[in-house]
Structure formats: structure tokens, C-alpha cells
PDB file of C-alpha atoms in Angstrom:
ATOM      1  CA  UNK A 277     -25.060 -11.148  11.603  1.00 81.00           C
ATOM      2  CA  UNK A 278     -25.842 -14.405  13.084  1.00 80.00           C
ATOM      3  CA  UNK A 279     -27.199 -14.427  16.255  1.00 76.00           C
ATOM      4  CA  UNK A 280     -24.871 -17.035  18.578  1.00 76.00           C
ATOM      5  CA  UNK A 281     -27.691 -17.319  20.683  1.00 72.00           C
ATOM      6  CA  UNK A 282     -30.192 -18.935  18.063  1.00 77.00           C
ATOM      7  CA  UNK A 283     -27.494 -20.912  16.414  1.00 80.00           C
ATOM      8  CA  UNK A 284     -28.634 -24.605  15.946  1.00 92.00           C
ATOM      9  CA  UNK A 285     -27.341 -26.944  18.349  1.00 96.00           C
ATOM     10  CA  UNK A 286     -24.599 -29.490  17.265  1.00 97.00           C
ATOM     11  CA  UNK A 287     -23.994 -30.899  20.532  1.00 97.00           C
ATOM     12  CA  UNK A 288     -23.106 -34.794  20.293  1.00 96.00           C
ATOM     13  CA  UNK A 289     -21.504 -34.097  16.783  1.00 98.00           C
ATOM     14  CA  UNK A 290     -17.784 -34.376  15.945  1.00 98.00           C
ATOM     15  CA  UNK A 291     -16.155 -32.654  13.030  1.00 98.00           C
ATOM     16  CA  UNK A 292     -12.668 -33.591  11.852  1.00 98.00           C
ATOM     17  CA  UNK A 293     -10.865 -30.549  10.069  1.00 99.00           C
ATOM     18  CA  UNK A 294      -7.788 -31.820   8.098  1.00 99.00           C
ATOM     19  CA  UNK A 295      -5.319 -29.324   6.785  1.00 98.00           C
ATOM     20  CA  UNK A 296      -1.651 -29.153   6.066  1.00 98.00           C
ATOM     21  CA  UNK A 297       0.212 -26.509   7.990  1.00 98.00           C
ATOM     22  CA  UNK A 298      -0.207 -24.878  11.382  1.00 98.00           C
ATOM     23  CA  UNK A 299      -2.307 -21.526  10.622  1.00 98.00           C
ATOM     24  CA  UNK A 300      -4.433 -23.026   7.896  1.00 98.00           C
ATOM     25  CA  UNK A 301      -7.122 -24.067  10.190  1.00 98.00           C
ATOM     26  CA  UNK A 302      -7.546 -20.300  11.177  1.00 98.00           C
ATOM     27  CA  UNK A 303      -7.102 -18.690   7.776  1.00 97.00           C
ATOM     28  CA  UNK A 304      -9.412 -21.442   6.118  1.00 98.00           C
ATOM     29  CA  UNK A 305     -12.212 -21.618   8.244  1.00 98.00           C
ATOM     30  CA  UNK A 306     -11.427 -20.816  11.919  1.00 98.00           C
ATOM     31  CA  UNK A 307     -14.491 -18.918  12.409  1.00 98.00           C
ATOM     32  CA  UNK A 308     -16.638 -21.862  11.461  1.00 98.00           C
ATOM     33  CA  UNK A 309     -14.612 -24.142  13.498  1.00 98.00           C
ATOM     34  CA  UNK A 310     -15.212 -21.535  16.723  1.00 98.00           C
ATOM     35  CA  UNK A 311     -18.901 -21.411  15.903  1.00 98.00           C
ATOM     36  CA  UNK A 312     -19.318 -25.059  15.759  1.00 98.00           C
ATOM     37  CA  UNK A 313     -17.555 -25.636  18.956  1.00 98.00           C
ATOM     38  CA  UNK A 314     -19.834 -23.146  20.467  1.00 98.00           C
ATOM     39  CA  UNK A 315     -22.977 -24.935  19.168  1.00 97.00           C
ATOM     40  CA  UNK A 316     -21.604 -28.043  21.117  1.00 98.00           C
ATOM     41  CA  UNK A 317     -19.552 -29.954  18.229  1.00 98.00           C
ATOM     42  CA  UNK A 318     -16.413 -31.689  19.401  1.00 98.00           C
ATOM     43  CA  UNK A 319     -13.788 -30.203  17.056  1.00 98.00           C
ATOM     44  CA  UNK A 320     -10.572 -32.515  16.000  1.00 98.00           C
ATOM     45  CA  UNK A 321      -7.713 -31.025  14.060  1.00 99.00           C
ATOM     46  CA  UNK A 322      -5.313 -33.393  11.963  1.00 98.00           C
ATOM     47  CA  UNK A 323      -2.116 -30.906  10.679  1.00 98.00           C
ATOM     48  CA  UNK A 324      -0.116 -32.945   8.288  1.00 98.00           C
ATOM     49  CA  UNK A 325       3.236 -30.822   8.948  1.00 98.00           C
ATOM     50  CA  UNK A 326       4.901 -28.942  11.498  1.00 98.00           C
ATOM     51  CA  UNK A 327       5.321 -26.329   8.752  1.00 97.00           C
ATOM     52  CA  UNK A 328       8.920 -26.427   9.408  1.00 97.00           C
ATOM     53  CA  UNK A 329      10.046 -24.784   5.704  1.00 96.00           C
ATOM     54  CA  UNK A 330       7.664 -21.652   6.262  1.00 94.00           C
ATOM     55  CA  UNK A 331       8.431 -18.238   6.774  1.00 90.00           C
ATOM     56  CA  UNK A 332      10.025 -16.520  10.066  1.00 92.00           C
ATOM     57  CA  UNK A 333       8.678 -13.166  10.430  1.00 91.00           C
ATOM     58  CA  UNK A 334      11.045 -12.471  13.349  1.00 92.00           C
ATOM     59  CA  UNK A 335      14.273 -14.540  13.942  1.00 94.00           C
ATOM     60  CA  UNK A 336      13.889 -14.309  17.782  1.00 95.00           C
ATOM     61  CA  UNK A 337      10.664 -16.332  17.983  1.00 96.00           C
ATOM     62  CA  UNK A 338      12.880 -19.176  16.725  1.00 96.00           C
ATOM     63  CA  UNK A 339      16.054 -19.025  18.748  1.00 95.00           C
ATOM     64  CA  UNK A 340      16.775 -22.883  18.158  1.00 96.00           C
ATOM     65  CA  UNK A 341      16.097 -22.785  14.742  1.00 95.00           C
ATOM     66  CA  UNK A 342      13.584 -25.372  15.125  1.00 97.00           C
ATOM     67  CA  UNK A 343      10.667 -23.695  13.033  1.00 98.00           C
ATOM     68  CA  UNK A 344       8.562 -26.879  13.292  1.00 98.00           C
ATOM     69  CA  UNK A 345       8.434 -27.222  17.081  1.00 98.00           C
ATOM     70  CA  UNK A 346       7.465 -23.184  17.602  1.00 98.00           C
ATOM     71  CA  UNK A 347       4.745 -23.521  14.691  1.00 98.00           C
ATOM     72  CA  UNK A 348       3.267 -26.764  16.689  1.00 98.00           C
ATOM     73  CA  UNK A 349       3.103 -24.578  19.703  1.00 98.00           C
ATOM     74  CA  UNK A 350       1.462 -21.958  17.994  1.00 98.00           C
ATOM     75  CA  UNK A 351      -1.109 -24.074  16.435  1.00 98.00           C
ATOM     76  CA  UNK A 352      -1.775 -25.615  19.721  1.00 98.00           C
ATOM     77  CA  UNK A 353      -2.582 -21.993  21.055  1.00 98.00           C
ATOM     78  CA  UNK A 354      -4.834 -20.913  18.333  1.00 98.00           C
ATOM     79  CA  UNK A 355      -6.478 -24.258  18.669  1.00 98.00           C
ATOM     80  CA  UNK A 356      -7.518 -23.487  22.259  1.00 98.00           C
ATOM     81  CA  UNK A 357      -8.753 -20.108  21.223  1.00 98.00           C
ATOM     82  CA  UNK A 358     -10.969 -21.499  18.506  1.00 98.00           C
ATOM     83  CA  UNK A 359     -12.370 -24.495  20.806  1.00 98.00           C
ATOM     84  CA  UNK A 360     -10.515 -27.362  19.199  1.00 98.00           C
ATOM     85  CA  UNK A 361     -10.656 -30.012  21.730  1.00 98.00           C
ATOM     86  CA  UNK A 362      -8.119 -32.538  19.909  1.00 98.00           C
ATOM     87  CA  UNK A 363      -4.833 -31.405  17.876  1.00 98.00           C
ATOM     88  CA  UNK A 364      -2.716 -34.219  16.148  1.00 98.00           C
ATOM     89  CA  UNK A 365       0.439 -32.956  14.294  1.00 98.00           C
ATOM     90  CA  UNK A 366       1.916 -35.301  11.850  1.00 98.00           C
ATOM     91  CA  UNK A 367       5.447 -34.923  10.512  1.00 97.00           C
ATOM     92  CA  UNK A 368       5.087 -35.417   6.799  1.00 98.00           C
ATOM     93  CA  UNK A 369       7.696 -32.969   4.900  1.00 97.00           C
ATOM     94  CA  UNK A 370       6.523 -29.586   4.630  1.00 97.00           C
ATOM     95  CA  UNK A 371       6.327 -28.733   0.996  1.00 96.00           C
ATOM     96  CA  UNK A 372       6.164 -32.019  -0.333  1.00 97.00           C
ATOM     97  CA  UNK A 373       2.563 -33.360   0.789  1.00 96.00           C
ATOM     98  CA  UNK A 374       1.566 -34.089  -3.004  1.00 95.00           C
ATOM     99  CA  UNK A 375       4.351 -36.694  -3.634  1.00 95.00           C
ATOM    100  CA  UNK A 376       6.124 -37.737  -0.216  1.00 93.00           C
ATOM    101  CA  UNK A 377       4.238 -40.057   2.303  1.00 94.00           C
ATOM    102  CA  UNK A 378       1.171 -40.712   0.197  1.00 95.00           C
ATOM    103  CA  UNK A 379      -0.114 -43.927   1.551  1.00 97.00           C
ATOM    104  CA  UNK A 380       0.932 -43.284   5.102  1.00 97.00           C
ATOM    105  CA  UNK A 381      -0.998 -39.794   5.465  1.00 98.00           C
ATOM    106  CA  UNK A 382      -3.940 -41.409   3.565  1.00 98.00           C
ATOM    107  CA  UNK A 383      -3.810 -44.348   6.333  1.00 98.00           C
ATOM    108  CA  UNK A 384      -3.675 -41.991   9.183  1.00 98.00           C
ATOM    109  CA  UNK A 385      -6.621 -39.945   7.699  1.00 98.00           C
ATOM    110  CA  UNK A 386      -8.504 -43.256   7.436  1.00 98.00           C
ATOM    111  CA  UNK A 387      -7.487 -44.334  10.896  1.00 98.00           C
ATOM    112  CA  UNK A 388      -8.604 -40.852  12.373  1.00 98.00           C
ATOM    113  CA  UNK A 389     -12.070 -41.270  10.746  1.00 98.00           C
ATOM    114  CA  UNK A 390     -12.181 -44.774  11.942  1.00 98.00           C
ATOM    115  CA  UNK A 391     -11.190 -43.657  15.633  1.00 98.00           C
ATOM    116  CA  UNK A 392     -13.484 -40.464  16.150  1.00 98.00           C
ATOM    117  CA  UNK A 393     -16.169 -41.404  13.463  1.00 98.00           C
ATOM    118  CA  UNK A 394     -17.163 -37.766  12.758  1.00 98.00           C
ATOM    119  CA  UNK A 395     -20.153 -36.587  11.533  1.00 97.00           C
ATOM    120  CA  UNK A 396     -18.668 -34.105   9.339  1.00 98.00           C
ATOM    121  CA  UNK A 397     -14.821 -33.606   7.581  1.00 98.00           C
ATOM    122  CA  UNK A 398     -13.489 -30.337   6.541  1.00 98.00           C
ATOM    123  CA  UNK A 399     -10.441 -29.998   4.234  1.00 98.00           C
ATOM    124  CA  UNK A 400      -9.537 -27.840   1.261  1.00 98.00           C
ATOM    125  CA  UNK A 401     -11.209 -27.632  -2.108  1.00 98.00           C
ATOM    126  CA  UNK A 402      -9.090 -28.936  -4.934  1.00 97.00           C
ATOM    127  CA  UNK A 403      -7.574 -25.305  -5.249  1.00 97.00           C
ATOM    128  CA  UNK A 404      -6.121 -25.505  -2.043  1.00 97.00           C
ATOM    129  CA  UNK A 405      -7.270 -21.795  -1.281  1.00 97.00           C
ATOM    130  CA  UNK A 406      -4.644 -20.575  -3.815  1.00 96.00           C
ATOM    131  CA  UNK A 407      -3.175 -23.430  -5.382  1.00 95.00           C
ATOM    132  CA  UNK A 408      -0.846 -24.322  -2.823  1.00 96.00           C
ATOM    133  CA  UNK A 409       0.587 -27.697  -3.885  1.00 97.00           C
ATOM    134  CA  UNK A 410       0.669 -29.052  -0.191  1.00 98.00           C
ATOM    135  CA  UNK A 411      -3.014 -27.724   0.047  1.00 98.00           C
ATOM    136  CA  UNK A 412      -3.705 -29.575  -2.864  1.00 98.00           C
ATOM    137  CA  UNK A 413      -2.047 -32.645  -1.604  1.00 98.00           C
ATOM    138  CA  UNK A 414      -4.276 -32.753   1.604  1.00 98.00           C
ATOM    139  CA  UNK A 415      -7.305 -32.282  -0.605  1.00 98.00           C
ATOM    140  CA  UNK A 416      -6.303 -35.588  -2.682  1.00 98.00           C
ATOM    141  CA  UNK A 417      -5.577 -37.471   0.200  1.00 98.00           C
ATOM    142  CA  UNK A 418      -8.379 -36.486   2.623  1.00 98.00           C
ATOM    143  CA  UNK A 419     -10.743 -37.087  -0.373  1.00 98.00           C
ATOM    144  CA  UNK A 420      -9.329 -40.592  -1.338  1.00 98.00           C
ATOM    145  CA  UNK A 421      -9.394 -41.275   2.663  1.00 98.00           C
ATOM    146  CA  UNK A 422     -13.274 -40.384   2.927  1.00 98.00           C
ATOM    147  CA  UNK A 423     -14.144 -42.239  -0.421  1.00 97.00           C
ATOM    148  CA  UNK A 424     -12.621 -45.368   0.713  1.00 97.00           C
ATOM    149  CA  UNK A 425     -15.584 -45.613   3.313  1.00 97.00           C
ATOM    150  CA  UNK A 426     -17.886 -45.915   0.354  1.00 96.00           C
ATOM    151  CA  UNK A 427     -21.753 -45.274   1.367  1.00 95.00           C
ATOM    152  CA  UNK A 428     -20.423 -45.086   4.802  1.00 95.00           C
ATOM    153  CA  UNK A 429     -18.653 -41.990   4.227  1.00 97.00           C
ATOM    154  CA  UNK A 430     -19.340 -39.140   6.175  1.00 96.00           C
ATOM    155  CA  UNK A 431     -20.130 -35.593   4.432  1.00 97.00           C
ATOM    156  CA  UNK A 432     -17.006 -33.950   3.459  1.00 98.00           C
ATOM    157  CA  UNK A 433     -17.083 -30.231   3.089  1.00 98.00           C
ATOM    158  CA  UNK A 434     -14.703 -28.276   0.828  1.00 98.00           C
ATOM    159  CA  UNK A 435     -13.542 -24.961   2.033  1.00 98.00           C
ATOM    160  CA  UNK A 436     -12.592 -21.946  -0.379  1.00 98.00           C
ATOM    161  CA  UNK A 437     -12.004 -18.187  -0.096  1.00 96.00           C
ATOM    162  CA  UNK A 438     -14.247 -15.647  -1.811  1.00 94.00           C
ATOM    163  CA  UNK A 439     -12.388 -14.372  -4.820  1.00 93.00           C
ATOM    164  CA  UNK A 440     -11.205 -11.073  -4.288  1.00 94.00           C
ATOM    165  CA  UNK A 441     -11.531 -10.266  -0.787  1.00 94.00           C
ATOM    166  CA  UNK A 442      -7.646 -10.829   0.113  1.00 94.00           C
ATOM    167  CA  UNK A 443      -6.734  -8.158  -2.294  1.00 93.00           C
ATOM    168  CA  UNK A 444      -9.234  -5.788  -0.440  1.00 92.00           C
ATOM    169  CA  UNK A 445      -7.587  -6.585   2.833  1.00 92.00           C
ATOM    170  CA  UNK A 446      -4.193  -5.959   1.650  1.00 90.00           C
ATOM    171  CA  UNK A 447      -5.013  -2.546   0.037  1.00 88.00           C
ATOM    172  CA  UNK A 448      -6.634  -1.802   3.381  1.00 85.00           C
ATOM    173  CA  UNK A 449      -3.814  -2.725   5.123  1.00 85.00           C
ATOM    174  CA  UNK A 450      -1.279  -0.715   2.903  1.00 84.00           C
ATOM    175  CA  UNK A 451      -3.943   2.582   2.830  1.00 83.00           C
ATOM    176  CA  UNK A 452      -3.604   2.399   7.048  1.00 78.00           C
ATOM    177  CA  UNK A 453       0.326   2.932   6.462  1.00 72.00           C
ATOM    178  CA  UNK A 454       0.896   0.064   8.685  1.00 65.00           C
ATOM    179  CA  UNK A 455       1.779  -2.621   6.342  1.00 66.00           C
ATOM    180  CA  UNK A 456       4.414  -1.340   3.741  1.00 67.00           C
ATOM    181  CA  UNK A 457       3.342  -1.529   0.113  1.00 67.00           C
ATOM    182  CA  UNK A 458       5.838  -4.016  -0.129  1.00 66.00           C
ATOM    183  CA  UNK A 459       4.663  -6.388   2.169  1.00 70.00           C
ATOM    184  CA  UNK A 460       2.702  -9.460   1.027  1.00 75.00           C
ATOM    185  CA  UNK A 461       0.635 -12.575   2.104  1.00 86.00           C
ATOM    186  CA  UNK A 462       3.797 -14.838   2.550  1.00 85.00           C
ATOM    187  CA  UNK A 463       4.789 -13.789  -1.009  1.00 86.00           C
ATOM    188  CA  UNK A 464       1.427 -14.889  -2.553  1.00 90.00           C
ATOM    189  CA  UNK A 465      -0.293 -12.598  -4.770  1.00 91.00           C
ATOM    190  CA  UNK A 466      -3.453 -11.925  -3.476  1.00 92.00           C
ATOM    191  CA  UNK A 467      -5.256 -12.519  -6.623  1.00 94.00           C
ATOM    192  CA  UNK A 468      -4.513 -15.950  -6.450  1.00 95.00           C
ATOM    193  CA  UNK A 469      -6.998 -16.811  -3.441  1.00 95.00           C
ATOM    194  CA  UNK A 470      -9.873 -18.039  -4.730  1.00 95.00           C
ATOM    195  CA  UNK A 471      -8.759 -17.742  -8.168  1.00 94.00           C
ATOM    196  CA  UNK A 472     -10.733 -20.552 -10.188  1.00 93.00           C
ATOM    197  CA  UNK A 473     -12.159 -21.919  -7.371  1.00 94.00           C
ATOM    198  CA  UNK A 474     -15.269 -24.178  -7.289  1.00 95.00           C
ATOM    199  CA  UNK A 475     -18.066 -21.887  -6.498  1.00 96.00           C
ATOM    200  CA  UNK A 476     -19.521 -22.554  -3.010  1.00 97.00           C
ATOM    201  CA  UNK A 477     -22.937 -23.957  -2.323  1.00 97.00           C
ATOM    202  CA  UNK A 478     -23.006 -22.323   1.139  1.00 98.00           C
ATOM    203  CA  UNK A 479     -21.681 -19.776   3.192  1.00 98.00           C
ATOM    204  CA  UNK A 480     -21.278 -19.600   6.705  1.00 98.00           C
ATOM    205  CA  UNK A 481     -21.767 -16.256   8.484  1.00 98.00           C
ATOM    206  CA  UNK A 482     -18.766 -16.030  11.420  1.00 98.00           C
ATOM    207  CA  UNK A 483     -18.786 -12.085  11.601  1.00 97.00           C
ATOM    208  CA  UNK A 484     -19.720 -12.743  15.644  1.00 97.00           C
ATOM    209  CA  UNK A 485     -16.865 -15.333  15.909  1.00 98.00           C
ATOM    210  CA  UNK A 486     -14.076 -12.953  14.064  1.00 98.00           C
ATOM    211  CA  UNK A 487     -12.420 -11.853  17.012  1.00 97.00           C
ATOM    212  CA  UNK A 488     -11.469 -15.417  17.769  1.00 98.00           C
ATOM    213  CA  UNK A 489     -10.518 -15.908  14.185  1.00 98.00           C
ATOM    214  CA  UNK A 490      -8.172 -12.951  14.081  1.00 97.00           C
ATOM    215  CA  UNK A 491      -6.886 -13.981  17.539  1.00 97.00           C
ATOM    216  CA  UNK A 492      -6.171 -17.516  16.583  1.00 98.00           C
ATOM    217  CA  UNK A 493      -4.408 -16.048  13.159  1.00 97.00           C
ATOM    218  CA  UNK A 494      -2.390 -13.896  15.414  1.00 95.00           C
ATOM    219  CA  UNK A 495      -1.047 -17.051  17.397  1.00 97.00           C
ATOM    220  CA  UNK A 496       0.945 -17.901  14.386  1.00 97.00           C
ATOM    221  CA  UNK A 497       3.427 -15.189  14.991  1.00 96.00           C
ATOM    222  CA  UNK A 498       6.283 -16.448  12.963  1.00 96.00           C
ATOM    223  CA  UNK A 499       3.951 -16.219   9.826  1.00 94.00           C
ATOM    224  CA  UNK A 500       1.835 -13.283  10.964  1.00 89.00           C
ATOM    225  CA  UNK A 501       4.640 -10.868  11.803  1.00 84.00           C
ATOM    226  CA  UNK A 502       4.503  -6.923  11.033  1.00 82.00           C
ATOM    227  CA  UNK A 503       5.204  -7.788   7.513  1.00 79.00           C
ATOM    228  CA  UNK A 504       1.990  -9.543   6.728  1.00 88.00           C
ATOM    229  CA  UNK A 505      -0.873  -7.445   6.123  1.00 88.00           C
ATOM    230  CA  UNK A 506      -3.333  -9.347   8.444  1.00 90.00           C
ATOM    231  CA  UNK A 507      -1.240  -8.161  11.261  1.00 87.00           C
ATOM    232  CA  UNK A 508      -2.426  -4.659  10.499  1.00 87.00           C
ATOM    233  CA  UNK A 509      -6.323  -4.980   9.974  1.00 89.00           C
ATOM    234  CA  UNK A 510      -8.701  -4.249  12.923  1.00 92.00           C
ATOM    235  CA  UNK A 511     -11.405  -6.510  13.991  1.00 95.00           C
ATOM    236  CA  UNK A 512     -13.958  -4.524  12.098  1.00 95.00           C
ATOM    237  CA  UNK A 513     -11.962  -5.081   8.819  1.00 93.00           C
ATOM    238  CA  UNK A 514     -11.602  -8.811   9.520  1.00 94.00           C
ATOM    239  CA  UNK A 515     -15.298  -8.818   9.873  1.00 96.00           C
ATOM    240  CA  UNK A 516     -15.704  -7.138   6.584  1.00 95.00           C
ATOM    241  CA  UNK A 517     -13.521  -9.343   4.435  1.00 94.00           C
ATOM    242  CA  UNK A 518     -13.053 -12.520   6.693  1.00 96.00           C
ATOM    243  CA  UNK A 519     -16.721 -12.680   8.192  1.00 97.00           C
ATOM    244  CA  UNK A 520     -18.190 -15.158   5.561  1.00 97.00           C
ATOM    245  CA  UNK A 521     -16.727 -18.515   5.048  1.00 98.00           C
ATOM    246  CA  UNK A 522     -17.785 -20.534   2.272  1.00 98.00           C
ATOM    247  CA  UNK A 523     -17.823 -24.251   1.210  1.00 98.00           C
ATOM    248  CA  UNK A 524     -19.597 -27.007  -0.696  1.00 97.00           C
ATOM    249  CA  UNK A 525     -20.116 -30.436   0.112  1.00 97.00           C
ATOM    250  CA  UNK A 526     -18.170 -33.350  -1.890  1.00 97.00           C
ATOM    251  CA  UNK A 527     -20.716 -35.497  -4.051  1.00 95.00           C
ATOM    252  CA  UNK A 528     -19.493 -38.835  -2.261  1.00 92.00           C
ATOM    253  CA  UNK A 529     -20.802 -41.231   0.648  1.00 86.00           C
ATOM    254  CA  UNK A 530     -24.294 -42.115   1.096  1.00 82.00           C
ATOM    255  CA  UNK A 531     -25.069 -39.864   4.161  1.00 85.00           C
ATOM    256  CA  UNK A 532     -27.811 -36.984   3.563  1.00 88.00           C
ATOM    257  CA  UNK A 533     -27.211 -35.638   7.055  1.00 89.00           C
ATOM    258  CA  UNK A 534     -26.707 -32.025   6.874  1.00 93.00           C
ATOM    259  CA  UNK A 535     -24.093 -30.749   9.241  1.00 96.00           C
ATOM    260  CA  UNK A 536     -22.438 -27.576   8.286  1.00 97.00           C
ATOM    261  CA  UNK A 537     -25.401 -26.719   6.317  1.00 97.00           C
ATOM    262  CA  UNK A 538     -27.193 -25.834   9.584  1.00 96.00           C
ATOM    263  CA  UNK A 539     -24.932 -23.083  10.237  1.00 97.00           C
ATOM    264  CA  UNK A 540     -24.969 -21.738   6.950  1.00 96.00           C
ATOM    265  CA  UNK A 541     -27.374 -19.970   3.871  1.00 96.00           C
ATOM    266  CA  UNK A 542     -27.310 -21.425   0.507  1.00 96.00           C
ATOM    267  CA  UNK A 543     -25.713 -19.861  -2.218  1.00 94.00           C
ATOM    268  CA  UNK A 544     -27.950 -19.360  -5.137  1.00 82.00           C
ATOM    269  CA  UNK A 545     -26.260 -21.227  -8.323  1.00 74.00           C
ATOM    270  CA  UNK A 546     -25.744 -18.663 -11.068  1.00 61.00           C
TER     271      UNK A 546
END
């Protein structure tokens, strides 16, 4: 397990994370964001939608029916736990990010890169964790935005999920008798997570930070209610299945600076 007292310093560095919905940041790489923040990096988060078309675990959590407002509040709560310094939530239409407002979202990401001058950018890989089309759209917009900087582009890191871990997590939750056998991850088959994803080139050990990742995930109460297996796993189980976060670096830009690689270990190519 990574020793937080021996983590490389990222003081003075800025990391820009770009995701589609509130909760993506926590599920995809919440441990890495927390670890980088603890190492001194300034973490900036862009969220393309308010998640207004998401599920609702308990109608009492959204008394006025404005799910987007509630999910934005949940996001800010989760961001504070992860050590994210700045959060921007855009109002692009949830469920339509591959087709709607394409030039607008591209320009917003370009503007954010120009404003923050990040040393690294993190977003979904082309599989969007589980082939969610909004996630794929954010990957496409972020990739094009970073590419527009040419050789001046900062390193772009693409996150994926290890294949099979969500199946094991769901089975463990069912075995505990907490999550019912019919419960699921937002109606998504767990086998889809990591399916046909590009292989990672390095992994970051976030087991020491898993408590914060799990707490951040549970801030998203409208999405992580009792029907969700994630609500039933404990910290030890989360450490087992969610304790390694994996990335590859997009082959673009002219920078050879190693940012997230400082926190990770290379994966041997097969």
C-alpha cells in the first residue's frame, strides 16, 4: 500500500479533471484526485452537466423535483472531501453530450485550459468507463480541446476501470444480504465496466485514500441509495476492488513532463 508520507510532492501543480455528471469524478478517479490534492496539487473540476436526467434513489431527496440542483450540491460536498479546490458545473443537456452543444463545450474546455494552465488533464478514455455516450462525448470534447494546443498541450490522462472488479463488487454486496439480488449499478450490467477498454500504462495505488473516495461516492445520495451495491460495501471491500485506479497517457502534445506517473506504477505490456 502506498505510504502517504512518501508520496512525491505535486506542490505548485494544477490538475484539471473533466467529467460528464456529478459522481463521475468520485467513481472514476476519486482516490487519485484526493491523493494528488494531498501531495500539494490544486485540483480543478469541470462537470459538463448537472445530471438532471439521472436516477433518484429516494424521492424525498428531491422535494422540488429539481434533480440537477440537488446533484450539483452533492457534487460540491463530494469535491470538498476529495480536496478539489475549484468546481465548475455547466448546464449542457444530460444524455446528449455527444451531439448537443459540441462547439460550446469544446470552447469551455479550451477556455478552462487557458485560464488554469494545468500541468495535467484527466478525463474518460474512449470507452467512457462503461460506454456511456455522455462519457464518450466528454472524452471526445476534451481530447479535441487539448489537441488544439498542439505542442503546447499539457499531458492528457485517460482513466478506465479494471475489467471484472464491478462484477466482484456487486456479488459481494449481494452476498452480504444488503443489496438485493435484483439491485444493480444504475441498471448497468457490471460486466460492461472496463469492457474492451484500452489497456492502462500505469496504475495509482489509492488504498490509503479509499475512505475518502467511498465517502465522496456516498455524498451522491440520489445515485447511491440502498438499491445500489456500492452503498453496501465497507471500506475494506472498497480497498480491495476500488483501491487501484488505472490510466494511460494520450499520445498528443509535446510535453514529456511526468505528472500522474509520479504517483503510479507502470503496467507491464502484455
